[in-house]
XYZ file of C-alpha atoms in Angstrom:
754
model
C 0.195 95.564 -17.808
C 3.297 93.685 -16.672
C 1.187 91.726 -14.182
C -1.337 90.912 -16.926
C 1.412 89.623 -19.233
C 2.804 87.438 -16.462
C -0.636 86.014 -15.751
C -1.123 85.318 -19.450
C 2.244 83.580 -19.650
C 1.479 81.498 -16.540
C -1.896 80.568 -17.921
C -0.342 79.617 -21.234
C 2.291 77.506 -19.421
C -0.343 75.843 -17.287
C -2.457 75.207 -20.360
C 0.415 73.619 -22.251
C 1.395 71.578 -19.160
C -2.111 70.241 -18.762
C -2.363 69.631 -22.507
C 0.935 67.734 -22.615
C -0.010 65.755 -19.507
C -3.357 64.792 -20.992
C -1.657 63.909 -24.251
C 0.987 61.762 -22.536
C -1.631 60.127 -20.323
C -3.803 59.453 -23.377
C -0.853 57.961 -25.197
C -0.024 55.771 -22.171
C -3.650 54.695 -21.876
C -3.636 53.968 -25.587
C -0.476 51.927 -25.228
C -1.928 50.010 -22.283
C -5.188 49.420 -24.180
C -3.221 48.422 -27.236
C -1.110 46.008 -25.217
C -4.245 44.669 -23.501
C -5.997 43.937 -26.783
C -2.842 42.616 -28.453
C -2.517 40.002 -25.681
C -6.218 39.506 -24.988
C -6.866 37.575 -28.165
C -3.872 35.353 -27.431
C -5.148 34.326 -23.993
C -7.302 31.366 -22.972
C -10.956 31.775 -22.083
C -11.419 32.335 -18.354
C -14.680 30.397 -18.599
C -12.526 27.269 -18.799
C -12.402 27.490 -15.015
C -16.072 26.458 -14.926
C -15.145 23.048 -16.311
C -11.712 22.835 -14.737
C -11.005 19.356 -13.424
C -7.581 19.072 -11.832
C -5.662 15.845 -11.591
C -6.931 14.232 -8.369
C -5.667 11.139 -6.552
C -7.522 7.847 -6.927
C -7.846 6.270 -3.481
C -8.272 2.636 -2.400
C -10.020 1.806 0.875
C -10.242 -1.302 3.061
C -13.497 -2.744 4.412
C -13.452 -0.242 7.313
C -12.728 2.720 4.977
C -9.048 2.871 5.971
C -7.079 4.212 3.010
C -4.676 1.492 1.839
C -3.361 2.872 -1.437
C -3.315 5.663 -4.000
C -2.794 6.080 -7.747
C -1.861 9.465 -9.158
C 0.179 11.537 -11.573
C -0.111 14.661 -9.438
C -0.804 13.850 -5.807
C -3.772 16.110 -5.123
C -6.792 15.893 -2.799
C -9.479 18.484 -3.496
C -10.616 20.466 -0.460
C -13.478 22.956 -0.207
C -13.180 26.521 1.121
C -15.098 25.708 4.301
C -12.666 22.889 5.128
C -9.603 25.132 4.909
C -8.935 26.310 8.480
C -8.770 30.059 9.141
C -5.183 29.816 10.371
C -4.109 28.408 7.012
C -6.084 31.021 5.090
C -4.435 33.854 7.024
C -1.015 32.189 6.826
C -1.200 31.971 3.023
C -2.511 35.512 2.714
C 0.200 36.810 5.072
C 2.955 35.033 3.148
C 1.752 35.568 -0.412
C -0.775 38.403 -0.733
C -1.707 40.478 2.304
C -4.156 42.634 0.279
C -5.920 39.676 -1.362
C -9.390 40.637 -0.143
C -8.878 44.325 -1.124
C -7.373 44.380 -4.627
C -9.011 43.586 -7.984
C -6.478 40.920 -8.964
C -3.467 43.197 -9.295
C -1.556 44.867 -6.472
C -0.296 48.130 -8.011
C 2.075 48.915 -5.153
C 3.356 45.347 -5.139
C 4.060 45.496 -8.858
C 5.736 48.918 -8.480
C 7.924 47.616 -5.679
C 8.889 44.568 -7.743
C 9.557 46.746 -10.801
C 11.973 48.962 -8.830
C 13.879 45.872 -7.711
C 13.906 44.623 -11.285
C 15.434 47.907 -12.479
C 17.906 48.321 -9.625
C 19.066 44.731 -9.373
C 18.322 43.483 -12.916
C 16.340 40.585 -11.458
C 12.770 39.720 -12.292
C 10.978 39.873 -8.944
C 7.567 38.446 -7.989
C 4.963 40.946 -6.918
C 2.261 38.561 -8.088
C -1.003 38.377 -6.224
C -2.696 35.079 -5.381
C -4.957 35.637 -8.386
C -1.965 36.222 -10.671
C -0.293 33.055 -9.363
C -3.487 31.132 -10.054
C -3.601 32.524 -13.592
C -0.003 31.462 -14.138
C -0.517 27.997 -12.664
C -3.631 27.281 -14.713
C -3.080 29.039 -18.015
C 0.544 30.096 -18.515
C 4.062 28.718 -18.546
C 6.485 29.310 -15.644
C 8.888 31.356 -17.802
C 10.044 34.691 -16.351
C 9.396 37.446 -18.907
C 7.642 40.794 -19.282
C 5.297 39.253 -21.833
C 4.150 36.525 -19.434
C 3.726 39.090 -16.655
C 1.402 41.194 -18.782
C -0.660 38.150 -19.726
C -0.761 37.154 -16.078
C -2.121 40.567 -15.058
C -4.790 40.539 -17.743
C -5.915 37.042 -16.797
C -5.931 37.956 -13.109
C -8.185 40.908 -13.819
C -10.580 38.724 -15.786
C -10.613 36.023 -13.096
C -11.463 38.600 -10.422
C -14.230 39.917 -12.633
C -15.869 36.509 -13.007
C -15.264 34.739 -9.684
C -15.615 35.450 -5.980
C -12.597 35.784 -3.713
C -13.567 32.570 -1.913
C -13.651 30.581 -5.135
C -10.358 32.026 -6.330
C -8.735 31.165 -3.036
C -10.134 27.621 -3.178
C -8.763 27.100 -6.680
C -5.421 28.431 -5.541
C -5.203 26.184 -2.468
C -5.919 23.122 -4.593
C -3.472 23.863 -7.415
C -0.294 25.152 -5.752
C 2.705 22.847 -5.696
C 4.019 22.176 -2.189
C 6.932 19.836 -2.762
C 7.678 16.101 -2.953
C 5.044 15.543 -5.635
C 2.168 17.073 -3.642
C -0.300 19.511 -5.171
C -2.746 21.405 -2.999
C -2.887 21.917 0.736
C -4.819 18.708 1.573
C -2.345 16.344 -0.110
C 0.582 18.264 1.397
C -0.964 18.174 4.862
C -1.349 14.390 4.690
C 2.159 13.981 3.331
C 4.002 16.173 5.824
C 1.838 15.736 8.917
C -0.209 12.581 8.344
C -3.553 14.340 8.865
C -6.217 16.341 7.100
C -5.725 20.057 6.542
C -8.650 20.860 8.850
C -6.693 19.382 11.788
C -3.517 21.469 11.358
C -2.106 23.520 14.201
C -1.059 27.168 13.855
C 2.637 26.401 13.361
C 1.819 23.657 10.824
C -0.347 26.092 8.843
C 2.527 28.581 8.778
C 4.941 25.888 7.604
C 2.666 24.904 4.695
C 2.156 28.522 3.692
C 5.902 29.071 3.771
C 6.460 26.285 1.249
C 4.584 28.062 -1.546
C 7.451 30.398 -2.397
C 10.014 27.603 -2.986
C 8.816 24.092 -2.033
C 12.115 22.295 -2.522
C 14.272 25.025 -0.976
C 12.133 25.155 2.176
C 11.332 21.439 2.385
C 11.038 20.476 6.078
C 12.292 17.004 5.194
C 15.412 18.038 3.268
C 16.112 21.393 4.940
C 14.448 21.556 8.399
C 16.460 24.592 9.611
C 15.625 26.568 6.510
C 11.988 25.484 6.770
C 11.818 26.675 10.374
C 13.179 30.123 9.465
C 10.608 30.420 6.697
C 7.787 29.205 8.967
C 8.711 31.762 11.622
C 8.757 34.538 9.007
C 5.167 33.603 8.128
C 4.197 33.566 11.818
C 5.674 37.059 12.296
C 3.749 38.353 9.284
C 0.545 36.834 10.653
C 1.089 38.454 14.031
C 1.948 41.838 12.501
C -1.174 41.748 10.323
C -3.356 40.848 13.291
C -4.223 37.285 12.324
C -3.004 35.554 15.500
C -5.706 36.529 17.952
C -7.811 35.265 20.807
C -11.240 36.243 22.016
C -11.301 38.412 25.116
C -14.496 39.934 26.439
C -16.222 39.451 23.087
C -13.490 40.956 20.916
C -10.365 39.687 19.206
C -7.046 40.720 20.704
C -3.480 39.721 19.735
C -2.513 36.315 21.147
C 1.129 36.860 22.009
C 1.451 33.542 23.848
C 0.200 31.502 20.847
C 2.552 33.438 18.593
C 5.640 32.925 20.785
C 4.920 29.272 21.532
C 4.489 28.554 17.807
C 7.840 30.218 17.064
C 9.553 27.907 19.551
C 8.023 24.676 18.291
C 10.415 22.297 16.503
C 9.739 21.128 12.978
C 7.851 17.819 13.223
C 6.913 16.106 10.001
C 6.586 12.542 8.780
C 9.959 11.420 7.494
C 9.154 7.965 6.142
C 7.724 8.331 2.672
C 8.924 5.169 0.968
C 5.986 3.213 -0.453
C 4.763 1.614 2.777
C 1.380 0.772 1.313
C -0.712 -1.649 3.323
C -1.226 -4.793 1.235
C 0.926 -3.777 -1.765
C 0.154 -6.971 -3.701
C -3.562 -6.438 -3.160
C -3.398 -2.762 -4.165
C -1.471 -3.670 -7.312
C -4.085 -6.301 -8.145
C -6.744 -3.599 -7.824
C -4.701 -1.370 -10.145
C -4.443 -4.131 -12.752
C -8.215 -4.628 -12.604
C -8.879 -0.893 -13.004
C -6.357 -0.465 -15.819
C -8.317 -2.973 -17.911
C -11.604 -1.111 -17.448
C -10.825 2.593 -17.145
C -8.806 5.017 -19.272
C -5.350 5.882 -17.990
C -6.329 9.485 -17.283
C -9.399 8.517 -15.265
C -7.446 5.956 -13.248
C -4.534 8.223 -12.336
C -6.177 11.660 -12.405
C -9.907 11.137 -11.990
C -10.172 10.999 -8.205
C -11.871 7.597 -8.162
C -12.785 6.040 -4.818
C -12.242 2.270 -4.743
C -13.854 0.446 -1.819
C -12.507 -3.068 -1.301
C -13.076 -6.173 0.804
C -9.630 -6.194 2.428
C -9.453 -6.294 6.229
C -6.456 -4.366 7.552
C -6.059 -6.373 10.759
C -6.104 -9.689 8.908
C -3.818 -8.358 6.184
C -1.192 -7.305 8.729
C -1.483 -10.719 10.399
C -1.092 -12.490 7.047
C 1.977 -10.491 6.032
C 3.595 -10.990 9.410
C 2.871 -14.737 9.446
C 4.135 -15.357 5.917
C 7.326 -13.358 6.361
C 8.019 -15.096 9.687
C 7.454 -18.516 8.133
C 9.696 -17.858 5.158
C 12.490 -16.550 7.390
C 12.114 -19.594 9.642
C 12.587 -21.904 6.673
C 15.519 -19.856 5.403
C 17.314 -19.865 8.759
C 16.714 -23.589 9.081
C 18.735 -24.048 5.909
C 21.711 -22.230 7.414
C 23.806 -19.124 6.941
C 24.628 -18.345 3.299
C 27.134 -15.567 3.991
C 28.694 -13.695 1.045
C 27.732 -10.287 2.423
C 28.514 -7.076 0.629
C 31.659 -5.465 2.111
C 32.224 -1.753 1.547
C 35.923 -1.918 2.503
C 36.512 -4.387 -0.297
C 34.661 -1.924 -2.544
C 37.191 0.756 -1.598
C 34.765 2.910 0.380
C 35.521 4.804 3.604
C 33.801 3.088 6.530
C 33.890 6.288 8.623
C 31.821 8.316 6.161
C 29.754 5.627 4.455
C 25.965 5.967 4.667
C 23.430 3.507 3.268
C 20.577 5.115 1.262
C 18.109 2.973 3.232
C 19.099 4.738 6.441
C 17.164 7.845 5.380
C 14.000 5.796 5.915
C 14.934 4.452 9.352
C 12.921 6.791 11.558
C 10.659 5.544 14.351
C 12.080 2.030 14.273
C 10.140 -0.550 16.264
C 10.401 -4.158 17.315
C 9.865 -6.486 14.373
C 11.327 -4.144 11.742
C 14.106 -5.375 9.479
C 17.055 -3.122 8.716
C 20.412 -3.071 6.956
C 23.409 -2.304 9.160
C 27.128 -1.635 8.681
C 29.549 -3.695 10.780
C 32.056 -1.247 12.323
C 33.973 -3.704 14.503
C 33.967 -7.459 14.968
C 35.713 -10.044 17.145
C 35.004 -13.550 18.446
C 32.477 -12.443 21.044
C 30.654 -9.488 19.499
C 30.298 -6.955 16.692
C 29.345 -3.264 16.656
C 26.779 -2.391 14.006
C 25.715 1.048 12.761
C 22.126 1.533 11.564
C 21.632 5.168 10.569
C 21.646 7.176 13.799
C 21.530 3.993 15.875
C 24.182 1.537 17.032
C 23.900 -2.042 18.256
C 26.040 -4.787 19.710
C 25.701 -8.262 18.181
C 26.628 -11.183 20.458
C 26.896 -14.947 19.944
C 23.284 -15.325 21.053
C 22.185 -13.054 18.208
C 23.786 -15.318 15.585
C 22.939 -18.630 17.270
C 20.841 -19.894 14.350
C 23.876 -19.774 12.035
C 25.585 -22.508 14.155
C 28.844 -20.531 14.095
C 30.679 -20.157 17.411
C 32.514 -16.928 16.620
C 30.853 -13.672 15.673
C 33.729 -12.685 13.395
C 33.256 -15.927 11.469
C 29.940 -14.491 10.305
C 30.300 -10.698 10.445
C 33.398 -8.822 9.323
C 34.333 -5.163 9.504
C 32.730 -3.405 6.543
C 29.979 -6.010 5.986
C 26.419 -4.891 5.213
C 24.150 -7.222 7.196
C 20.397 -7.752 7.411
C 19.016 -7.604 10.966
C 15.751 -7.952 12.856
C 15.027 -5.202 15.385
C 14.306 -6.762 18.791
C 14.025 -3.544 20.804
C 14.696 0.184 20.463
C 16.054 2.707 22.988
C 15.488 6.145 21.447
C 17.038 7.889 24.438
C 20.480 6.430 23.804
C 19.888 5.617 20.115
C 20.677 1.974 20.827
C 19.149 -1.060 19.155
C 18.910 -4.677 20.142
C 19.340 -6.681 16.927
C 19.280 -10.277 15.795
C 21.137 -11.340 12.673
C 18.860 -12.375 9.838
C 19.208 -12.925 6.113
C 16.980 -12.071 3.194
C 15.071 -15.263 2.267
C 15.469 -16.796 -1.166
C 12.300 -18.864 -0.738
C 8.927 -17.399 -1.667
C 5.349 -17.861 -0.556
C 1.768 -16.733 -0.953
C -1.237 -16.289 1.317
C -4.926 -15.701 0.680
C -7.916 -15.505 3.033
C -11.546 -15.514 1.871
C -14.787 -14.992 3.765
C -16.763 -18.218 3.433
C -20.238 -16.668 3.275
C -19.563 -13.904 0.761
C -16.383 -14.778 -1.156
C -14.817 -11.476 -0.101
C -11.022 -11.577 -0.139
C -9.881 -10.445 3.302
C -6.102 -10.802 3.029
C -3.684 -11.273 0.142
C 0.093 -11.630 0.191
C 1.836 -12.375 -3.097
C 5.399 -12.809 -1.882
C 7.978 -11.950 0.752
C 8.663 -8.375 -0.387
C 6.721 -6.389 -3.001
C 9.614 -3.966 -3.487
C 11.875 -6.820 -4.582
C 9.325 -8.798 -6.604
C 5.939 -7.527 -7.744
C 4.868 -10.918 -9.120
C 1.719 -11.901 -7.225
C 2.075 -15.585 -6.395
C -1.355 -15.691 -4.780
C -3.116 -14.708 -8.000
C -0.732 -15.192 -10.919
C 1.389 -18.259 -10.140
C 0.279 -21.797 -10.996
C 1.834 -24.478 -8.822
C 1.326 -28.180 -8.335
C -1.131 -28.628 -5.490
C 0.030 -31.967 -4.131
C -2.220 -33.611 -1.561
C -4.262 -30.427 -1.089
C -6.108 -31.587 -4.228
C -7.194 -34.892 -2.627
C -10.410 -33.496 -1.058
C -11.876 -33.230 -4.562
C -11.216 -36.958 -5.096
C -12.957 -37.848 -1.841
C -15.797 -35.412 -2.535
C -16.378 -37.124 -5.880
C -16.522 -40.492 -4.105
C -19.076 -39.198 -1.599
C -21.162 -37.778 -4.438
C -21.165 -41.235 -5.991
C -22.512 -43.127 -3.016
C -19.454 -43.763 -0.851
C -19.191 -42.764 2.814
C -16.250 -41.628 4.991
C -16.294 -44.954 6.829
C -16.096 -47.152 3.745
C -12.752 -48.915 3.456
C -10.227 -49.015 0.654
C -7.009 -50.943 0.169
C -3.762 -49.179 1.001
C -1.463 -51.489 -0.943
C 0.964 -50.889 -3.845
C -0.444 -51.329 -7.319
C 0.432 -50.478 -10.886
C -1.890 -49.091 -13.515
C -1.291 -48.843 -17.243
C -2.429 -45.470 -18.550
C -4.085 -44.800 -21.903
C -0.684 -43.855 -23.296
C 0.671 -47.291 -22.395
C 2.824 -46.055 -19.530
C 2.908 -47.800 -16.193
C 2.132 -45.702 -13.130
C 2.812 -46.943 -9.578
C 1.904 -44.463 -6.823
C 3.748 -44.612 -3.506
C 2.986 -43.396 -0.016
C 5.166 -40.684 1.492
C 6.410 -42.979 4.263
C 6.662 -46.011 1.931
C 4.468 -47.936 4.359
C 1.126 -49.539 3.563
C -1.693 -50.321 5.999
C -4.006 -52.591 4.069
C -7.710 -51.878 4.426
C -8.324 -48.400 5.861
C -11.317 -46.080 5.879
C -11.582 -43.175 3.490
C -11.500 -40.931 6.566
C -8.139 -42.353 7.670
C -6.746 -42.304 4.135
C -7.443 -38.586 3.816
C -6.375 -37.720 7.369
C -2.995 -39.407 6.912
C -2.726 -38.180 3.304
C -1.990 -41.650 1.952
C -1.316 -41.523 -1.764
C -2.098 -45.060 -2.880
C -5.723 -45.063 -1.642
C -6.286 -41.596 -3.166
C -5.139 -42.738 -6.615
C -7.002 -46.024 -6.310
C -10.197 -44.169 -5.353
C -9.722 -41.584 -8.087
C -9.353 -44.233 -10.752
C -12.353 -46.165 -9.440
C -14.735 -43.177 -9.465
C -13.117 -41.869 -12.647
C -10.510 -39.107 -12.957
C -12.825 -37.358 -15.431
C -15.475 -37.178 -12.721
C -12.903 -35.801 -10.282
C -12.070 -33.085 -12.802
C -15.764 -32.286 -13.234
C -16.077 -31.927 -9.463
C -13.078 -29.582 -9.326
C -14.645 -27.465 -12.073
C -17.819 -27.061 -10.002
C -15.623 -25.833 -7.149
C -14.330 -23.058 -9.409
C -11.008 -24.513 -10.511
C -10.487 -23.401 -14.111
C -6.773 -24.235 -14.458
C -5.915 -27.077 -16.887
C -6.524 -30.516 -15.330
C -5.555 -33.685 -17.146
C -7.270 -37.118 -16.957
C -4.218 -38.911 -15.590
C -4.100 -40.968 -12.380
C -1.505 -38.559 -10.931
C -4.125 -35.786 -11.016
C -5.574 -37.390 -7.872
C -2.314 -36.450 -6.116
C -2.316 -32.834 -7.308
C 0.027 -33.155 -10.274
C -1.781 -30.316 -12.070
C -0.835 -26.667 -11.510
C -3.502 -24.423 -9.982
C -3.368 -20.794 -8.711
C -3.590 -20.283 -4.960
C -6.751 -18.188 -5.191
C -8.644 -20.948 -7.031
C -7.690 -23.538 -4.424
C -8.624 -21.323 -1.479
C -11.923 -20.312 -3.083
C -12.719 -23.965 -3.759
C -12.229 -24.924 -0.116
C -14.816 -22.333 1.000
C -17.506 -24.628 -0.404
C -17.059 -27.119 2.453
C -17.824 -24.807 5.409
C -20.474 -22.902 3.418
C -23.006 -25.742 3.302
C -21.922 -26.802 -0.189
C -22.407 -23.327 -1.690
C -19.604 -21.542 -3.516
C -19.440 -17.775 -3.110
C -17.459 -16.392 -6.040
C -14.327 -14.564 -4.856
C -14.299 -10.784 -5.239
C -12.178 -7.922 -3.915
C -13.973 -4.678 -4.845
C -17.316 -3.711 -3.311
C -17.894 -0.482 -5.241
C -16.196 2.214 -7.301
C -17.219 5.876 -7.169
C -16.181 8.809 -9.321
C -14.925 12.082 -7.848
C -18.518 13.319 -7.453
C -19.643 10.244 -5.527
C -21.525 8.619 -8.400
C -21.341 4.809 -8.270
C -19.598 3.401 -11.343
C -19.493 -0.236 -10.216
C -21.030 -2.209 -7.391
C -20.240 -5.823 -6.608
C -22.505 -8.093 -4.626
C -21.729 -11.691 -3.628
C -22.557 -14.303 -6.285
C -23.370 -17.893 -5.381
C -23.674 -21.308 -6.951
C -24.715 -24.608 -5.396
C -21.924 -27.183 -5.609
C -22.653 -29.926 -3.064
C -25.551 -31.353 -1.110
C -25.386 -30.226 2.528
C -24.842 -33.852 3.560
C -21.685 -34.170 1.459
C -20.299 -30.823 2.631
C -20.779 -31.916 6.247
C -19.099 -35.269 5.581
C -16.113 -33.468 4.033
C -15.894 -31.054 6.975
C -15.832 -34.072 9.265
C -13.068 -35.750 7.252
C -11.003 -32.555 7.056
C -11.435 -31.972 10.783
C -9.961 -35.443 11.144
C -6.848 -34.240 9.306
C -6.338 -31.796 12.177
C -7.437 -34.095 14.970
C -5.292 -37.125 14.104
C -3.752 -36.597 10.674
C -1.018 -34.595 8.978
C -2.173 -31.294 10.481
C -2.225 -32.095 14.200
C -0.068 -29.015 14.817
C -3.234 -26.951 14.338
C -4.697 -28.457 17.512
C -2.695 -25.775 19.327
C -5.425 -23.323 18.254
C -7.904 -25.065 20.544
C -10.709 -24.237 18.133
C -12.837 -25.991 15.555
C -10.793 -25.875 12.372
C -10.268 -28.161 9.386
C -7.931 -28.338 6.431
C -5.458 -30.244 4.316
C -1.712 -30.194 3.777
C -0.103 -30.575 0.378
C 3.410 -31.589 -0.659
C 4.576 -32.319 -4.205
C 7.222 -34.688 -5.502
C 10.770 -33.816 -4.510
C 9.361 -31.334 -1.943
C 9.040 -28.604 -4.564
C 5.726 -27.109 -3.415
C 4.177 -27.134 0.047
C 0.607 -26.122 0.900
C -1.882 -25.836 3.656
C -5.481 -24.768 3.092
C -7.749 -24.652 6.089
C -10.927 -23.133 7.424
C -13.147 -22.515 10.385
C -16.907 -21.840 10.021
C -16.400 -18.270 8.742
C -13.062 -17.990 6.900
C -10.811 -20.055 4.640
C -7.107 -19.320 4.279
C -4.432 -20.920 2.157
C -0.633 -20.881 2.194
C 1.853 -21.901 -0.484
C 5.635 -22.064 0.038
C 8.257 -22.779 -2.617
C 10.929 -21.358 -4.919
C 10.015 -19.437 -8.046
C 12.323 -21.636 -10.126
C 10.585 -24.819 -8.959
C 13.451 -26.477 -7.161
C 13.326 -28.700 -4.088
C 12.816 -27.121 -0.693
C 14.857 -29.941 0.792
C 14.263 -33.371 2.270
C 11.169 -33.639 4.491
C 10.130 -30.034 3.847
C 6.409 -30.755 3.793
C 3.221 -28.741 3.957
C 2.969 -29.593 7.629
C 6.425 -28.201 8.297
C 6.538 -25.145 6.028
C 3.008 -23.944 5.254
C 0.915 -25.038 8.240
C 2.803 -22.928 10.874
C 2.129 -19.823 8.763
C -1.589 -20.638 8.671
C -1.612 -21.242 12.425
C 0.010 -17.862 13.147
C -2.630 -16.142 11.023
C -5.502 -18.044 12.616
C -4.290 -17.147 16.103
C -5.078 -13.541 15.249
C -8.362 -14.339 13.517
C -9.626 -16.624 16.279
C -9.254 -13.911 18.911
C -12.569 -12.599 17.598
C -13.972 -15.843 16.164
C -12.763 -18.567 18.512
C -16.248 -19.607 19.650
C -17.532 -20.481 16.184
C -18.725 -24.062 15.792
C -19.212 -26.406 12.864
C -22.513 -28.296 12.565
C -22.869 -31.030 15.191
C -22.788 -33.854 12.620
C -19.268 -32.903 11.476
C -17.408 -34.251 14.504
C -14.579 -36.441 13.148
C -14.901 -38.987 15.937
C -12.017 -41.035 17.374
C -8.898 -41.875 15.435
C -9.734 -44.682 12.966
C -7.581 -47.818 12.648
C -6.874 -50.267 9.836
C -9.518 -52.991 9.488
C -9.289 -56.641 8.544
C -10.720 -58.122 5.368
C -14.128 -58.480 7.017
C -14.368 -54.784 7.737
C -13.631 -55.066 11.467
C -11.498 -52.420 13.189
C -13.375 -49.841 15.182
C -15.517 -48.625 12.278
C -19.268 -49.018 12.124
C -21.409 -48.958 9.055
C -18.603 -48.992 6.527
C -18.267 -51.263 3.504
C -15.251 -52.548 1.625
C -14.933 -50.802 -1.715
C -14.727 -53.376 -4.515
C -11.739 -52.983 -6.782
C -11.426 -53.465 -10.502
C -7.809 -52.389 -10.722
């Protein structure tokens, strides 16, 4: 009986225990269900992922598909699952969610572990799976709260229900933030390592995966030691989980050597991330074009692909030539001095660091840097440039014409220097003193046959001045406009060997003003051929000829060549008194070597959307401007400018080239525009404020050397190109007497009515 009572009591206890447990469990389930439904209706639709379009970088490419620029709000490059290397997949899973391929979106043990830490240490801990992180990144705010965590779990569950693990992982890899403005593994890989994610090594994969937890804290650029510790933690996790393996006898075994060697590797990332865009003026011109045709969001977030006409090799040559030419002019004008001095500013020379020094990694010959003068005496100065030092001697300041180094450089000065050579072993530099030019310039090169712009430089330094002088500035063209006067004469029955009077004259304009043109050298040669007049850039014959054929006709000719800038029917227009953009002048000159046909200038070949659909496609457009005969006669005359005229310096190229210098009154603007059979390039040099460059600063002295330096590069691949046989300029012409005698055959004396 006693035993029966005990059994009944035990049964009753067990019954009540089970009942209470079921009741509590039911209540908990009810609470969970209640919470689920209370939040469910406040959550976004997971189906939004089907139409999810992340902000993707718009890229600009050169004619060989080299990337030359980017536009973006979030720097992201979308990458597919198959292009993510296995090492990176396992690195991310090891660092962030080792059970990713096993759980249903929520890691119960991970959440429990995090909850215990939250309770014990009163700190909201992670515990989020990759799917939960994706839910947070796409649909929720980054706030740390219980409410957000519950929403995150619900969303993660729904995502797992609707999408495969591979797709979830792909979304995740393309949306995570990895520091320094980079979103997604592809953009981060290019930023940190300068290569695509598919080319990453094991240690580089581990470093990227380690950034996910705290991108700024573990930045390999800002905190390399911290980044290395984090990378090695990821490598250890990978090895422990069996993800660092090699194939041996048909099966995977741990690869201890790969693991250990990766642990020992130093952190190597790109450290120069200032905007070093190739062709910054060109890229900005592309941006301006796009901004007028595409919505802001599509331009900066739509992942457009812009394919352009720019040639990288020629662009580098153009930038180098222009910068060299502008510095040459600036040094010729002497040392300006007035350097910034940090001692006078009250700063400590022993601890002072220039912000620019953070960018001075991998210096090379030809770079320009700012340096701090630590010591200076009559013979030399010691200069600090970041981690480098250099000794400046009298030879390095020779161009200043000072005979003592400490007359130019003083302790505490911040100087501007050209790097001559670099010794990375001893961290020593060989420097030459320079100074930042005040003068400006522009350069443009166009393919004659197609009109494709191959190089564009809008100024000395885009970072200092974004105004594009090649496309936006209008400057007086000087004598570079004269070919349109002579072309008009040839179109109206004259020939290169006809003669015209080089003698002072005065003309009364329609406004009643007297105008008396003068030659540059103030000398006059009497009767000379049109060929000689153009070759020697004589002003009086050009104005006389322009007036005789009619300035209005000259303007009409210029319009056919594509010059749309305002031109006025004044005699001085024959001498380039009107202001014309560089690109219009260069494009106009392409007509001569292109058999009288003008190919309209263009700089974009096609534009694609992020799916590869073509939005725009540009083909060359043409218009007939001149008869072939006239174009050949003008080539001949312009070749004469090089052979025996104002551009004889170009003979150093030892190639068939032609062109024309230009210099305006008071030496304010200097030009040279020249061509060979396949390309036309133009150079302008001057000050933005339209002041004189100085006495005898002509197109031949300032602009032509820049053109020559560019053409030296171009002619390496095009030096054998020939003009048509009938364009030979012949021997140097000479003045003739009143009967037309003087080494010229077939010419006639042009009758004058002025």
